[in-house]
Short mmCIF file of C-alpha atoms in Angstrom, two decimals:
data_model
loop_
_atom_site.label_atom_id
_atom_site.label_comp_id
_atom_site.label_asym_id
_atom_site.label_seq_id
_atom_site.Cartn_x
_atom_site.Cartn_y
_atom_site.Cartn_z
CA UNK H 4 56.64 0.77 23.70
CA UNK H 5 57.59 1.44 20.09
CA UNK H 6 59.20 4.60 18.75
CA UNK H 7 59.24 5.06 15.13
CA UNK H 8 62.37 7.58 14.75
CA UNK H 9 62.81 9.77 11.71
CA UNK H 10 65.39 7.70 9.85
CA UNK H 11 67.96 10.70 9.26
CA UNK H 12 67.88 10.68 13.36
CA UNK H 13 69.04 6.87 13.33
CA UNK H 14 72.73 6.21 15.04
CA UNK H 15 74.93 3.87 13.11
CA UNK H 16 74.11 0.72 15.47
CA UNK H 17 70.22 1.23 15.27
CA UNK H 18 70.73 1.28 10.98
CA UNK H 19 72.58 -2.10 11.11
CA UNK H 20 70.32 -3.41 13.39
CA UNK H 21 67.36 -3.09 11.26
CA UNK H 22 68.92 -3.64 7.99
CA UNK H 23 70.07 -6.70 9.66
CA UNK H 24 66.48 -7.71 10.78
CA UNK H 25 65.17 -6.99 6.79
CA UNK H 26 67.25 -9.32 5.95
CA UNK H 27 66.64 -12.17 8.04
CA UNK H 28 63.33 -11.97 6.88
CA UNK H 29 64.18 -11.82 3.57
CA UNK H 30 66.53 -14.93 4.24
CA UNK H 31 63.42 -16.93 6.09
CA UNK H 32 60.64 -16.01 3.51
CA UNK H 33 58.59 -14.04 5.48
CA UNK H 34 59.09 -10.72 3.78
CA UNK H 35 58.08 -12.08 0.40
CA UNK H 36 54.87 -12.94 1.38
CA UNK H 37 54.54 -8.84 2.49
CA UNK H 38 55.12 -8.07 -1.25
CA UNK H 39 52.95 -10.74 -2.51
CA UNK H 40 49.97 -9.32 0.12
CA UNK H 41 50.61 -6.03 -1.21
CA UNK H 42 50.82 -6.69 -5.07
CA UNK H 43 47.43 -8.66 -4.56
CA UNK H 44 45.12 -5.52 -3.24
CA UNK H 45 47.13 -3.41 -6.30
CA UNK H 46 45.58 -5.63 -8.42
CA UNK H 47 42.06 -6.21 -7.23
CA UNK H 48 41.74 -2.82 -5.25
CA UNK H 49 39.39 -0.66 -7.79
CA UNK H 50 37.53 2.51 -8.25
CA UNK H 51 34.13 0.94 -9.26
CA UNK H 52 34.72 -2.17 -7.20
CA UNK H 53 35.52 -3.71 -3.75
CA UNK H 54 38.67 -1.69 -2.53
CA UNK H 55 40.50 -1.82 0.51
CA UNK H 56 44.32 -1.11 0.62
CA UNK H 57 44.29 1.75 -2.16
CA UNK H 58 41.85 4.07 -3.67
CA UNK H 59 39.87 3.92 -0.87
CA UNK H 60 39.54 5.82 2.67
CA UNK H 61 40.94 2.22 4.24
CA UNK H 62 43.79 3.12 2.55
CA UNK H 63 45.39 4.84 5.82
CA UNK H 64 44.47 2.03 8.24
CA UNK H 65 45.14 -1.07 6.13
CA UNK H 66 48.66 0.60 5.61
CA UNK H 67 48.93 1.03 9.04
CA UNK H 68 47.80 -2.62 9.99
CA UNK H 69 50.09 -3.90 7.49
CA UNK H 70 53.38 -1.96 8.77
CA UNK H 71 52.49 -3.11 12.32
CA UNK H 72 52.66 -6.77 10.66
CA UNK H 73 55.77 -5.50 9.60
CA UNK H 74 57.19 -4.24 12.36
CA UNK H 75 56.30 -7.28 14.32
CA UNK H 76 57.96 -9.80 12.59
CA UNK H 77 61.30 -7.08 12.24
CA UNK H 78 60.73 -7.62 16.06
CA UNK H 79 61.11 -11.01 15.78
CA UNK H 80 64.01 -11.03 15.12
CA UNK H 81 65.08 -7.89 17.29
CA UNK H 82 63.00 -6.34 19.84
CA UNK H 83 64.99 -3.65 19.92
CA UNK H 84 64.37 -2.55 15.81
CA UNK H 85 60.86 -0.02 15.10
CA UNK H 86 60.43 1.26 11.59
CA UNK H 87 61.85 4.39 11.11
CA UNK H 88 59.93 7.19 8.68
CA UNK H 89 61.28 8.85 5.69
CA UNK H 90 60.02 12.72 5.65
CA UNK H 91 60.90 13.07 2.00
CA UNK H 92 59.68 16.72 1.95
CA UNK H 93 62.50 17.50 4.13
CA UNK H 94 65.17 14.51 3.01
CA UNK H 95 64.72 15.26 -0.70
CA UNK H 96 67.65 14.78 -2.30
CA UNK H 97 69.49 11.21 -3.73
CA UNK H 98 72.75 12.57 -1.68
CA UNK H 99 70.66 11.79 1.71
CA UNK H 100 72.35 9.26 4.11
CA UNK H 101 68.92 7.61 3.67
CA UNK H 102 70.72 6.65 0.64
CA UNK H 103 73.93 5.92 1.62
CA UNK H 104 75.60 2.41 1.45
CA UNK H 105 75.77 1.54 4.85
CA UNK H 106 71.59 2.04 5.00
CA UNK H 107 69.65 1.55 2.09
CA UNK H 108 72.11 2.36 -0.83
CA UNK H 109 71.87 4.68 -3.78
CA UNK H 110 70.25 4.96 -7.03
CA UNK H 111 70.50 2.42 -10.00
CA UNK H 112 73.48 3.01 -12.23
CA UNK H 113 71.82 4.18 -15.99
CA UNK H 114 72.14 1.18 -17.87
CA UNK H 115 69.37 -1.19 -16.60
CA UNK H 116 68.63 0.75 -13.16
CA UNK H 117 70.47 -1.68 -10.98
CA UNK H 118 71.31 -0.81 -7.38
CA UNK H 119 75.07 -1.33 -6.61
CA UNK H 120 75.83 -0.28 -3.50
CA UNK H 121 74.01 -0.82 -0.11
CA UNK H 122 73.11 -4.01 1.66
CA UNK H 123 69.53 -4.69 -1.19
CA UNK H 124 72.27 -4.49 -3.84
CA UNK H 125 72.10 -7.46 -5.89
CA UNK H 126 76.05 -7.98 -5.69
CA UNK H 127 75.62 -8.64 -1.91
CA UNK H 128 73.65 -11.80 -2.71
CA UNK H 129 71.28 -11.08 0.37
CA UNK H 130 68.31 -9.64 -1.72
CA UNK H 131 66.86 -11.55 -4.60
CA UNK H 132 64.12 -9.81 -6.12
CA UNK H 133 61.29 -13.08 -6.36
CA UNK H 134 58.03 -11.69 -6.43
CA UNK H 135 58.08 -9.44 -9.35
CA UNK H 136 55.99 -8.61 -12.28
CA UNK H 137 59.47 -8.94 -15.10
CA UNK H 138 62.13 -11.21 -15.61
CA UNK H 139 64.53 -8.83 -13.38
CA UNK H 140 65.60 -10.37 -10.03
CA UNK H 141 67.76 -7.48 -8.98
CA UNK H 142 66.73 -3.99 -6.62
CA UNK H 143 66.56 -1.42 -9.00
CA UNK H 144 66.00 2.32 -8.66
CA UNK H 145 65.77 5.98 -10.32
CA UNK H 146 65.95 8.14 -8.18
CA UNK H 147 64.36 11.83 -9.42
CA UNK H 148 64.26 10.07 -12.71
CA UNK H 149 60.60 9.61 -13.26
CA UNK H 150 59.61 12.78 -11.45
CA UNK H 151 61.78 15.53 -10.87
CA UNK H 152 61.31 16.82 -7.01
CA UNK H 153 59.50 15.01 -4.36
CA UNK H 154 56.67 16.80 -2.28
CA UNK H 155 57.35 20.21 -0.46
CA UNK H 156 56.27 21.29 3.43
CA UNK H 157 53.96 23.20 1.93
CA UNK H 158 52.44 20.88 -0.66
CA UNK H 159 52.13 18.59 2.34
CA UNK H 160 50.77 21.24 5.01
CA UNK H 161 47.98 22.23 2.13
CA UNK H 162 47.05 18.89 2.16
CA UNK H 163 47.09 18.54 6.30
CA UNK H 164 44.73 21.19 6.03
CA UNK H 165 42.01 19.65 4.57
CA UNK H 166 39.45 18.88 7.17
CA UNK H 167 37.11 16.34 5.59
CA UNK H 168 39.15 12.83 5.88
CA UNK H 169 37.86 11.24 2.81
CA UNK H 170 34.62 12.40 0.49
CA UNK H 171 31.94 10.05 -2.30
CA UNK H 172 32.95 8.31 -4.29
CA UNK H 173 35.50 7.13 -2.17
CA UNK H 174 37.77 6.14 -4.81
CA UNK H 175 40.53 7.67 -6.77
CA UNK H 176 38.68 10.50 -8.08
CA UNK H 177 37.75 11.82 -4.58
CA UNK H 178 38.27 15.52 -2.94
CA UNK H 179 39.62 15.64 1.11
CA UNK H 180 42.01 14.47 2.52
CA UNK H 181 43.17 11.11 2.21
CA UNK H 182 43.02 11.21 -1.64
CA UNK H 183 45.56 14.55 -1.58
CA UNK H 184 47.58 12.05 0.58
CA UNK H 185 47.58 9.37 -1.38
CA UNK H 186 47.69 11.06 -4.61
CA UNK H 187 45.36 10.69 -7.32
CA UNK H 188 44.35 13.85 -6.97
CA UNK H 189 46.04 17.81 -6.38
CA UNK H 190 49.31 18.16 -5.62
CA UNK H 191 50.22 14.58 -5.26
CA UNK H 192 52.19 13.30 -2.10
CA UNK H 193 52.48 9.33 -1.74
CA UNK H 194 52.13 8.18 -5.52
CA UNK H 195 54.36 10.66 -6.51
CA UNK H 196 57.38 9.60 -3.74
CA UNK H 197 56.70 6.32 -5.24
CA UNK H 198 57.74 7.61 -8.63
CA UNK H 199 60.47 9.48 -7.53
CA UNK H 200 62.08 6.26 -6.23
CA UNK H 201 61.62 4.79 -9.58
CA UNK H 202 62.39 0.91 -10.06
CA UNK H 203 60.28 -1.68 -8.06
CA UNK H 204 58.89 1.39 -5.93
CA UNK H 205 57.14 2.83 -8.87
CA UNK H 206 55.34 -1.19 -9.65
CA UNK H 207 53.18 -3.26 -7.76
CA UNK H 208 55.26 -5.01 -6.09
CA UNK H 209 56.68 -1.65 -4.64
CA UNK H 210 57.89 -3.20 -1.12
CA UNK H 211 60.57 -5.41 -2.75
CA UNK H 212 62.15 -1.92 -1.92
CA UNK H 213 62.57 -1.49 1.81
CA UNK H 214 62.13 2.36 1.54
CA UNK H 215 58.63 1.02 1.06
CA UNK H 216 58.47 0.73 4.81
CA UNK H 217 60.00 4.46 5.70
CA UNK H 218 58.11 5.81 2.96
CA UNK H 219 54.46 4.54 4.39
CA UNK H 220 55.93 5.42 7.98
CA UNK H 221 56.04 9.15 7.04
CA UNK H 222 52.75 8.69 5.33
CA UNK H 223 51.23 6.96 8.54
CA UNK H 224 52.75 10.12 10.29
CA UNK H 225 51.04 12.51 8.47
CA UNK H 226 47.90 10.81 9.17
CA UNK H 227 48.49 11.70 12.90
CA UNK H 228 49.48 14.94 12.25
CA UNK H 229 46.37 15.17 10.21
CA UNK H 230 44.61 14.10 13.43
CA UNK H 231 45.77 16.40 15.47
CA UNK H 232 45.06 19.24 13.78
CA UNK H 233 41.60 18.41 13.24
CA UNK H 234 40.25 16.46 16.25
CA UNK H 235 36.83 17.19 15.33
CA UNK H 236 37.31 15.44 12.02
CA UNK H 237 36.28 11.87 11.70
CA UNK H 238 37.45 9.10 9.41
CA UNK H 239 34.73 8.54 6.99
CA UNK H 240 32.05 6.67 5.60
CA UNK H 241 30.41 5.98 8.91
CA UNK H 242 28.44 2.64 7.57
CA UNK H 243 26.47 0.87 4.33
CA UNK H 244 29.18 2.00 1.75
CA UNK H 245 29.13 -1.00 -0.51
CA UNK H 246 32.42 -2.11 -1.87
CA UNK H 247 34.34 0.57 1.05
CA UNK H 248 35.35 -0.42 4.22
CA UNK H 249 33.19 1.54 6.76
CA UNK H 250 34.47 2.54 10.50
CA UNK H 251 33.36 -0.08 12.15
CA UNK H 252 33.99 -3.28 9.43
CA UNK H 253 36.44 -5.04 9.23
CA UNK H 254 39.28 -5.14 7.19
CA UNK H 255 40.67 -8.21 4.44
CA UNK H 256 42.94 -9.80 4.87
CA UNK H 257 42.90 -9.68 8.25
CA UNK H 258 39.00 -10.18 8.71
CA UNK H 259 39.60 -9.04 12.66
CA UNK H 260 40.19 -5.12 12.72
CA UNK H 261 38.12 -2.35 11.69
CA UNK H 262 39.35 0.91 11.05
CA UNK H 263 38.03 2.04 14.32
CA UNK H 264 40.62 0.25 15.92
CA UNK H 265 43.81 1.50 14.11
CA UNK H 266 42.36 5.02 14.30
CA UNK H 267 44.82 5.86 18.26
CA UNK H 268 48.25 4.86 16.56
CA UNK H 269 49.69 5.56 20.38
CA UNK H 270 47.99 2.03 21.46
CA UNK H 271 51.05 0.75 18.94
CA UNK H 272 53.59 2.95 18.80
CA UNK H 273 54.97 6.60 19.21
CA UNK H 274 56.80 8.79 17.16
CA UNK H 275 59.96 10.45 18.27
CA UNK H 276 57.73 13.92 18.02
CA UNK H 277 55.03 14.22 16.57
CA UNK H 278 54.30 18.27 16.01
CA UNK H 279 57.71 19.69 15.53
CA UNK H 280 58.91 18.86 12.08
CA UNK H 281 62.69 17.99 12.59
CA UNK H 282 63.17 17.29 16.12
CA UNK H 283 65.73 15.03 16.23
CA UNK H 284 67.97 17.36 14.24
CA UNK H 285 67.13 20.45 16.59
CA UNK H 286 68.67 18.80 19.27
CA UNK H 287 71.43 17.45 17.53
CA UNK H 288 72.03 20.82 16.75
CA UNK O 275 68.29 -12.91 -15.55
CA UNK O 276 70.75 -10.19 -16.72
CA UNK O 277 71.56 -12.28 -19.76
CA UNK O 278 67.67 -12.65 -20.64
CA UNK O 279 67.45 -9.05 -20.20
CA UNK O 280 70.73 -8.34 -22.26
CA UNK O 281 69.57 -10.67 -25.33
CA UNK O 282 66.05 -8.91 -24.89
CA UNK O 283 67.38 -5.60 -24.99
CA UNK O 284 69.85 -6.46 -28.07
CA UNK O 285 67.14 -7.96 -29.86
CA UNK O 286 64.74 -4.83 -29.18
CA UNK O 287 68.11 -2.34 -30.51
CA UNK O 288 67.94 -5.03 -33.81
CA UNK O 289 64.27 -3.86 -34.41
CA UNK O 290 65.08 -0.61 -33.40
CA UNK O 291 63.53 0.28 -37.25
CA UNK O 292 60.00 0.26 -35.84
CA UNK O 293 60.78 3.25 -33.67
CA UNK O 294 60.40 5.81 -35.95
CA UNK O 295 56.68 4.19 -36.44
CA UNK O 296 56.15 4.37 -33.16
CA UNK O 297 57.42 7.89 -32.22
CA UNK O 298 55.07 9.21 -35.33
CA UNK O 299 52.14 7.29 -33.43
CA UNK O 300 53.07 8.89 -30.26
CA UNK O 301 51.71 11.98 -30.58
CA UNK O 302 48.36 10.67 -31.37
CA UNK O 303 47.90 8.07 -28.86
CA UNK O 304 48.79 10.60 -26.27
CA UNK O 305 45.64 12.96 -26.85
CA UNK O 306 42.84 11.04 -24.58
CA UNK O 307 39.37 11.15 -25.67
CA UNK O 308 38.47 13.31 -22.86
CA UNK O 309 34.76 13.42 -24.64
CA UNK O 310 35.07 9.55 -24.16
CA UNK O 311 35.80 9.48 -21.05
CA UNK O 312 33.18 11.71 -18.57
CA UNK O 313 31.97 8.88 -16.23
CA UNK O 314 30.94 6.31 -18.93
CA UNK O 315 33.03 3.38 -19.47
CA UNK O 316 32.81 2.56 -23.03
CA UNK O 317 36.03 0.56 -23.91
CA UNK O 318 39.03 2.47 -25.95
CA UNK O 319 39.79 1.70 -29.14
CA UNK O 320 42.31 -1.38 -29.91
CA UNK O 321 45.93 -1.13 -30.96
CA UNK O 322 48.46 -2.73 -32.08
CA UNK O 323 51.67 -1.70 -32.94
CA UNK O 324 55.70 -2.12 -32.37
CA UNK O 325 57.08 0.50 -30.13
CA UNK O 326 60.78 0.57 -29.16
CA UNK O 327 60.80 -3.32 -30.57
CA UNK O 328 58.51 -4.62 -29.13
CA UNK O 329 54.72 -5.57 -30.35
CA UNK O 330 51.96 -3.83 -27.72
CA UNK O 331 48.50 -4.68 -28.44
CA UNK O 332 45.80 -3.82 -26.59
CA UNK O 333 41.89 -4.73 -27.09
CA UNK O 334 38.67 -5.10 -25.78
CA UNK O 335 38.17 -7.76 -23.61
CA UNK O 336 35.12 -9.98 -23.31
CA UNK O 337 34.00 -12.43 -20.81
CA UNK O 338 36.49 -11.11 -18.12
CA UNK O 339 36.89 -12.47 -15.30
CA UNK O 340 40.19 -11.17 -14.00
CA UNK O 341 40.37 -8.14 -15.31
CA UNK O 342 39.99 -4.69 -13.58
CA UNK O 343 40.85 -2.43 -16.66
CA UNK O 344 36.74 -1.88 -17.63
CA UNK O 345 37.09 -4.84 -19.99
CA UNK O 346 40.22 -4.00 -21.65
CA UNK O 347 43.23 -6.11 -22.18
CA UNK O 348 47.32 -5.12 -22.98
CA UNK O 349 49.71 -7.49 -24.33
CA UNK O 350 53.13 -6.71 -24.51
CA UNK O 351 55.30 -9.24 -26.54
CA UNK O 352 52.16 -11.71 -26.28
CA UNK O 353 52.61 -11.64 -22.50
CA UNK O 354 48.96 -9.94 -20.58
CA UNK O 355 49.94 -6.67 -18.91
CA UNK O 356 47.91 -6.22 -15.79
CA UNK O 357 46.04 -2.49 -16.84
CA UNK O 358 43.48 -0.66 -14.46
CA UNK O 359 40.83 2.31 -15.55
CA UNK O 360 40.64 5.00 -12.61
CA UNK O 361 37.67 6.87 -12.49
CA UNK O 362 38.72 9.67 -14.29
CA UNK O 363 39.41 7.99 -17.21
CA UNK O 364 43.23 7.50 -16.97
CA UNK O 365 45.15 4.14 -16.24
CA UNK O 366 47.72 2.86 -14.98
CA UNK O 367 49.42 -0.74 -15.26
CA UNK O 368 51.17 -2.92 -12.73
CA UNK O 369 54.85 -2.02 -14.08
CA UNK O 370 53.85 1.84 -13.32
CA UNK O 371 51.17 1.75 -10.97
CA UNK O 372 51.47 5.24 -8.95
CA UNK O 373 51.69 7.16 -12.63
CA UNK O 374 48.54 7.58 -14.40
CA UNK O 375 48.34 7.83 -17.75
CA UNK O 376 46.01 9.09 -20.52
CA UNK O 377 45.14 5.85 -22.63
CA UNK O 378 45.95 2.04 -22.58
CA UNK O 379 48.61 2.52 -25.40
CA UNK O 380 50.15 5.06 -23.34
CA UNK O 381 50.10 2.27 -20.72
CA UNK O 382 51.74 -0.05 -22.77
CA UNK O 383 54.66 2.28 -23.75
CA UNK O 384 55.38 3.02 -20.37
CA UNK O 385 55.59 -0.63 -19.42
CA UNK O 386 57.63 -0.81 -22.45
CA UNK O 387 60.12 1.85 -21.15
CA UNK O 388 60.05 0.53 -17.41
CA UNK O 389 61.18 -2.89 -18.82
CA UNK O 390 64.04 -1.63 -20.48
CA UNK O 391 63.83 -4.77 -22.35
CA UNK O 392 63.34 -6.96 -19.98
CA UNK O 393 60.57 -10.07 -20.09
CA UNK O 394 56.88 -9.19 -18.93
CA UNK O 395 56.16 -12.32 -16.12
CA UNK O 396 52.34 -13.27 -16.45
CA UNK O 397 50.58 -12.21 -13.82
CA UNK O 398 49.50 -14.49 -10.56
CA UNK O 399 46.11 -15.93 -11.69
CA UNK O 400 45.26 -15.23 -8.07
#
């Protein structure tokens, strides 16, 4: 069984192992066609039209489905590599080993944003930036630059208190729960993490970035938590939503799994705890 | 394409006489028509303008049939800029799509700024 591990928990040989596995996908094609998927629901995902992967209460179970796809093909190459999850509210600062070279690598230096360090650095020839929206081929970043602090615990416990999962219109504009998460309304968690990265992160094609991957991890973790503490609370609209994906439809581009069935994440994978906060760090002393 | 980029970027510090235009425009183009904007979808005014070098346009657009920006289209340098409308009024573009901002020109600077000179790449016809 899978066990997604908070990232700052990882030992040196479980980092190289899945930085490894990134880029033999990168090398074979197959993650390209991830950022090309994604950048395609940016684009036609919208508030007064059909929506799936944003915007929209199938927002937490078509990022879900699409990080198992993920995951899968990183265990193509090796079993042994899960995504890990970035908890930015507690790893907030560009000085995390997150950051460091022998993970993902550190900010872009001023002049154009350029990463220049890490194994995504363009000088290390294993990361060419193809499917972009500009003429710039190499990983770039900012870290804190667009926004100055990412989300807090308690911006994101006053958003895991919200008990209605999602609300009309279902869009961008809506109160509960999954729009706090996502962002477009209150205090702001996931668009705004995407901002504080800065560079690809904050575009479209945000998962030319591989912090992509941790990022939505943490986000698919708070959806747990989320469940947890409210077991009586049901994702939401129940059926006949035009343009939304109800419970029980299914989802594009798959076209074979409904929200229903990505609602138990443990029929996939487990987290290395799921309640206590820092875990891994507690017992590491 | 870091010599693209570099050539871009000298070329936009070469024009860099249109900034003061566009930093005098700024301040206007950031208020939103918040009276415009309460759940109808009437289409912002056009623009067009040079902002940090580089011309931004933006427009009305009729007959669309790719566009998800309520009928509204943003050029930068001649090149379409992929814009969306949320529902409460703001937008966003594909170059800065998790920051929403007030109006399309506002869209269309921050492009300008994420770009940091660099080419706009049309955007997959799908």
């Amino acid at each position: 069984m899978t066990v997604r591990k908070n990232q700052a928990s990882l030992t040196s040989d479980e980092k190289r192992r899945f930085v490894a596995a990134v880029l033999e996908l990168k090398r074979n094609g197959r993650y390209d066609a991830f950022v090309t998927t994604h950048n395609a629901f940016i684009l036609g995902d919208t508030d007064n039209g059909e929506r799936t992967g944003h915007r929209s209460p199938s927002f937490l179970p078509w990022h879900r489905r699409f990080l198992l796809e993920f995951e899968r093909a990183l265990q193509s190459v090796d079993a042994s590599v899960s995504l890990p999850y970035w908890d930015w509210s507690a790893d907030r600062s560009p000085r995390s080993s997150l950051w460091a070279p022998d993970f993902l690598g550190g900010s872009g230096r001023s002049r154009d944003g350029q990463v220049m360090d890490g194994p995504f650095a363009a000088s290390a020839g294993a990361w060419p930036i193809n499917v972009r929206v500009d003429g710039r081929t190499y990983l770039r970043r900012a870290l804190g630059a667009g926004v100055r602090e990412l989300p807090t615990r308690s911006e994101v416990d006053s958003v895991l208190a919200m008990a209605t999962y999602d609300m009309a219109p279902w869009n961008s504009a809506s109160d509960g729960f999954r729009n706090h998460l996502e962002g477009w309304r209150g205090v702001n968690l996931h668009n705004r993490v995407h901002v504080w990265v800065g560079g690809q992160m904050g575009t479209g094609v945000s998962p030319n970035d591989p912090v992509f991957w941790l990022h939505h991890a943490y986000i698919d973790k708070l959806w747990a938590q989320w469940q947890r503490r409210h077991p009586g609370s049901a994702y939401l609209p129940g059926g006949g939503t035009p343009d939304v994906v109800d419970l029980h439809e299914t989802m594009k581009p798959w076209n074979d799994t409904a929200p229903a069935d990505l609602l138990d994440h443990t029929a996939y994978y487990t987290f290395d705890a799921l309640d206590a906060d820092r875990p891994a760090r507690a017992v590491a002393g | 394409m870091p010599e693209l980029s570099r050539r871009r970027a000298l070329t936009a510090a070469a024009v860099v006489a249109g900034a003061p235009f566009a930093a005098a425009t700024a301040a206007r183009a950031a208020e939103p028509h918040h009276d415009a904007h309460g759940g109808s979808h009437d289409s912002p005014e056009s623009f067009d303008e040079v902002y940090r070098g580089r011309r931004i346009q933006g427009r009305p657009a009729t007959g669309s049939g790719h566009h998800h920006g309520g009928g509204y289209a943003v050029y930068v340098d001649g090149v379409e800029l992929h814009v969306m409308r949320n529902a409460d009024g703001s937008w966003i573009s594909v170059v800065s799509h998790y920051a929403p901002v007030s109006t399309p020109r506002a869209a269309a600077r921050a492009a300008v700024d994420e770009l940091q000179g660099a080419r706009l790449e049309p955007f997959p016809a799908g």
